[in-house]
């Protein structure tokens, strides 16, 4: 039985050939994927609904800078120097941040044609994750690339 297209499916409008488009600017879909112990938040945004131009925004916490009190951790100065060097070598559109709680965040963006297919959406996310892998290997050598578990976190109440 054919479906009457276009129709709404969650935050998407599905057209006659099965392509997805966010319904409204307030309904930009987000989802999370788990990759090598990291939670990656993915958001599909559209710059202008009239002439759609899509952007896939990805963000994650890569880990924490180790505490200077941890004798087994790489010295904090070396980790910070390595992060500074790594930030200069990231692909265009990727940004490394040191957050207030000593987590290291990564934000990235990829262009995505909209309306899009599920296959194209998943492929873009997979290509990003594959490109991220060598950087995670480097971070793993410092004890940082562990999904936020390394180092210490100040929590209250503790």
CSV table of C-alpha atoms in Angstrom, one decimal:
chain,number,residue,atom,x,y,z
A,1,UNK,CA,0.0,0.0,0.0
A,2,UNK,CA,1.6,3.3,-1.1
A,3,UNK,CA,2.0,6.1,1.5
A,4,UNK,CA,0.7,9.6,0.9
A,5,UNK,CA,3.8,11.6,0.6
A,6,UNK,CA,5.0,13.9,1.8
A,7,UNK,CA,4.3,12.8,5.4
A,8,UNK,CA,5.8,13.6,8.8
A,9,UNK,CA,8.0,11.0,10.6
A,10,UNK,CA,9.1,12.3,13.9
A,11,UNK,CA,11.1,15.5,13.3
A,12,UNK,CA,11.3,14.8,9.5
A,13,UNK,CA,9.2,15.3,6.5
A,14,UNK,CA,9.6,12.4,4.1
A,15,UNK,CA,9.1,13.1,0.4
A,16,UNK,CA,7.8,10.9,-2.5
A,17,UNK,CA,11.2,9.2,-3.0
A,18,UNK,CA,11.9,8.7,0.8
A,19,UNK,CA,14.3,11.6,1.4
A,20,UNK,CA,14.3,13.3,4.8
A,21,UNK,CA,14.1,17.0,5.6
A,22,UNK,CA,13.7,18.5,9.0
A,23,UNK,CA,10.1,19.8,9.5
A,24,UNK,CA,10.9,23.2,11.0
A,25,UNK,CA,14.0,25.0,12.2
A,26,UNK,CA,12.8,24.3,15.8
A,27,UNK,CA,12.8,20.5,15.1
A,28,UNK,CA,16.3,19.9,14.0
A,29,UNK,CA,16.9,16.2,14.8
A,30,UNK,CA,19.7,15.1,17.1
A,31,UNK,CA,20.8,11.6,18.0
A,32,UNK,CA,23.8,10.0,19.7
A,33,UNK,CA,26.1,7.2,18.6
A,34,UNK,CA,28.7,5.3,20.7
A,35,UNK,CA,32.1,5.0,19.0
A,36,UNK,CA,35.1,3.5,20.8
A,37,UNK,CA,33.7,4.3,24.2
A,38,UNK,CA,32.8,7.9,23.2
A,39,UNK,CA,29.3,9.3,23.0
A,40,UNK,CA,29.1,11.4,19.8
A,41,UNK,CA,26.2,13.8,19.5
A,42,UNK,CA,25.0,14.4,16.0
A,43,UNK,CA,22.7,17.2,14.9
A,44,UNK,CA,21.3,17.9,11.4
A,45,UNK,CA,20.7,21.6,10.8
A,46,UNK,CA,19.5,23.4,7.7
A,47,UNK,CA,20.8,26.9,7.0
A,48,UNK,CA,17.7,28.1,5.2
A,49,UNK,CA,14.5,26.2,4.8
A,50,UNK,CA,13.6,28.0,1.5
A,51,UNK,CA,16.9,27.0,-0.2
A,52,UNK,CA,18.0,24.1,1.9
A,53,UNK,CA,21.6,23.6,2.7
A,54,UNK,CA,22.3,21.0,5.3
A,55,UNK,CA,25.0,20.8,8.0
A,56,UNK,CA,25.8,17.8,10.1
A,57,UNK,CA,27.2,19.0,13.4
A,58,UNK,CA,29.1,16.5,15.6
A,59,UNK,CA,30.3,16.9,19.1
A,60,UNK,CA,31.9,14.8,21.8
A,61,UNK,CA,34.0,14.8,25.0
A,62,UNK,CA,37.3,13.0,24.2
A,63,UNK,CA,38.4,12.6,27.7
A,64,UNK,CA,39.9,14.5,30.6
A,65,UNK,CA,43.3,16.0,31.1
A,66,UNK,CA,44.9,13.9,33.7
A,67,UNK,CA,45.3,15.2,37.3
A,68,UNK,CA,48.7,16.4,38.2
A,69,UNK,CA,48.4,14.4,41.4
A,70,UNK,CA,48.2,11.1,39.5
A,71,UNK,CA,51.8,9.7,39.4
A,72,UNK,CA,50.9,7.1,36.7
A,73,UNK,CA,49.5,9.7,34.3
A,74,UNK,CA,51.5,11.5,31.6
A,75,UNK,CA,52.6,14.9,33.0
A,76,UNK,CA,49.9,17.5,32.5
A,77,UNK,CA,52.2,19.9,30.6
A,78,UNK,CA,53.0,17.2,28.0
A,79,UNK,CA,49.3,16.4,27.5
A,80,UNK,CA,48.5,20.1,27.1
A,81,UNK,CA,51.4,20.6,24.6
A,82,UNK,CA,50.2,17.5,22.7
A,83,UNK,CA,46.6,18.9,22.6
A,84,UNK,CA,47.9,22.2,21.3
A,85,UNK,CA,49.9,20.4,18.5
A,86,UNK,CA,46.9,18.2,17.7
A,87,UNK,CA,44.6,21.2,17.4
A,88,UNK,CA,46.8,22.6,14.6
A,89,UNK,CA,46.6,19.3,12.7
A,90,UNK,CA,42.9,18.6,12.7
A,91,UNK,CA,41.0,18.6,9.4
A,92,UNK,CA,39.1,21.8,8.3
A,93,UNK,CA,35.9,22.2,10.2
A,94,UNK,CA,37.1,20.4,13.3
A,95,UNK,CA,37.7,22.3,16.6
A,96,UNK,CA,39.3,21.1,19.8
A,97,UNK,CA,38.3,22.8,23.1
A,98,UNK,CA,39.6,22.5,26.7
A,99,UNK,CA,36.5,22.8,28.8
A,100,UNK,CA,36.3,24.3,32.3
A,101,UNK,CA,36.1,20.8,34.0
A,102,UNK,CA,39.3,19.8,32.1
A,103,UNK,CA,37.4,17.7,29.6
A,104,UNK,CA,38.6,17.9,26.0
A,105,UNK,CA,35.8,18.5,23.6
A,106,UNK,CA,35.8,18.1,19.8
A,107,UNK,CA,33.3,19.8,17.5
A,108,UNK,CA,33.1,19.1,13.8
A,109,UNK,CA,30.8,19.9,10.9
A,110,UNK,CA,30.2,18.2,7.6
A,111,UNK,CA,28.1,19.5,4.7
A,112,UNK,CA,25.1,17.3,3.9
A,113,UNK,CA,22.7,17.7,1.0
A,114,UNK,CA,19.1,18.1,2.0
A,115,UNK,CA,16.7,16.6,1.6
A,116,UNK,CA,18.8,13.6,2.4
A,117,UNK,CA,18.4,9.8,2.5
A,118,UNK,CA,19.0,7.7,5.6
A,119,UNK,CA,21.9,6.1,3.8
A,120,UNK,CA,23.6,9.4,3.1
A,121,UNK,CA,23.1,10.5,6.7
A,122,UNK,CA,24.5,7.3,8.2
A,123,UNK,CA,27.3,7.3,5.7
A,124,UNK,CA,28.4,10.9,6.6
A,125,UNK,CA,28.5,10.0,10.3
A,126,UNK,CA,30.4,6.8,9.6
A,127,UNK,CA,33.0,8.6,7.4
A,128,UNK,CA,33.5,11.1,10.3
A,129,UNK,CA,34.0,8.4,12.8
A,130,UNK,CA,36.5,6.6,10.6
A,131,UNK,CA,38.4,9.9,10.1
A,132,UNK,CA,38.4,10.4,13.9
A,133,UNK,CA,40.0,7.0,14.7
A,134,UNK,CA,43.7,8.0,14.2
A,135,UNK,CA,43.2,11.0,16.4
A,136,UNK,CA,41.7,8.8,19.1
A,137,UNK,CA,44.7,6.5,18.8
A,138,UNK,CA,47.0,9.4,19.5
A,139,UNK,CA,44.9,10.6,22.4
A,140,UNK,CA,44.8,7.0,23.8
A,141,UNK,CA,48.6,7.1,24.2
A,142,UNK,CA,48.3,10.0,26.6
A,143,UNK,CA,45.5,8.3,28.6
A,144,UNK,CA,43.1,11.0,27.5
A,145,UNK,CA,41.0,9.2,24.8
A,146,UNK,CA,38.9,7.2,27.2
A,147,UNK,CA,35.5,8.8,26.8
A,148,UNK,CA,35.8,11.2,29.7
A,149,UNK,CA,37.0,8.6,32.3
A,150,UNK,CA,40.6,9.7,32.6
A,151,UNK,CA,41.7,12.4,35.1
A,152,UNK,CA,39.5,13.6,37.8
A,153,UNK,CA,36.1,15.3,37.8
A,154,UNK,CA,35.0,17.7,40.5
A,155,UNK,CA,31.5,16.8,41.4
A,156,UNK,CA,29.2,18.1,44.1
A,157,UNK,CA,28.2,16.8,46.4
A,158,UNK,CA,31.3,14.5,46.4
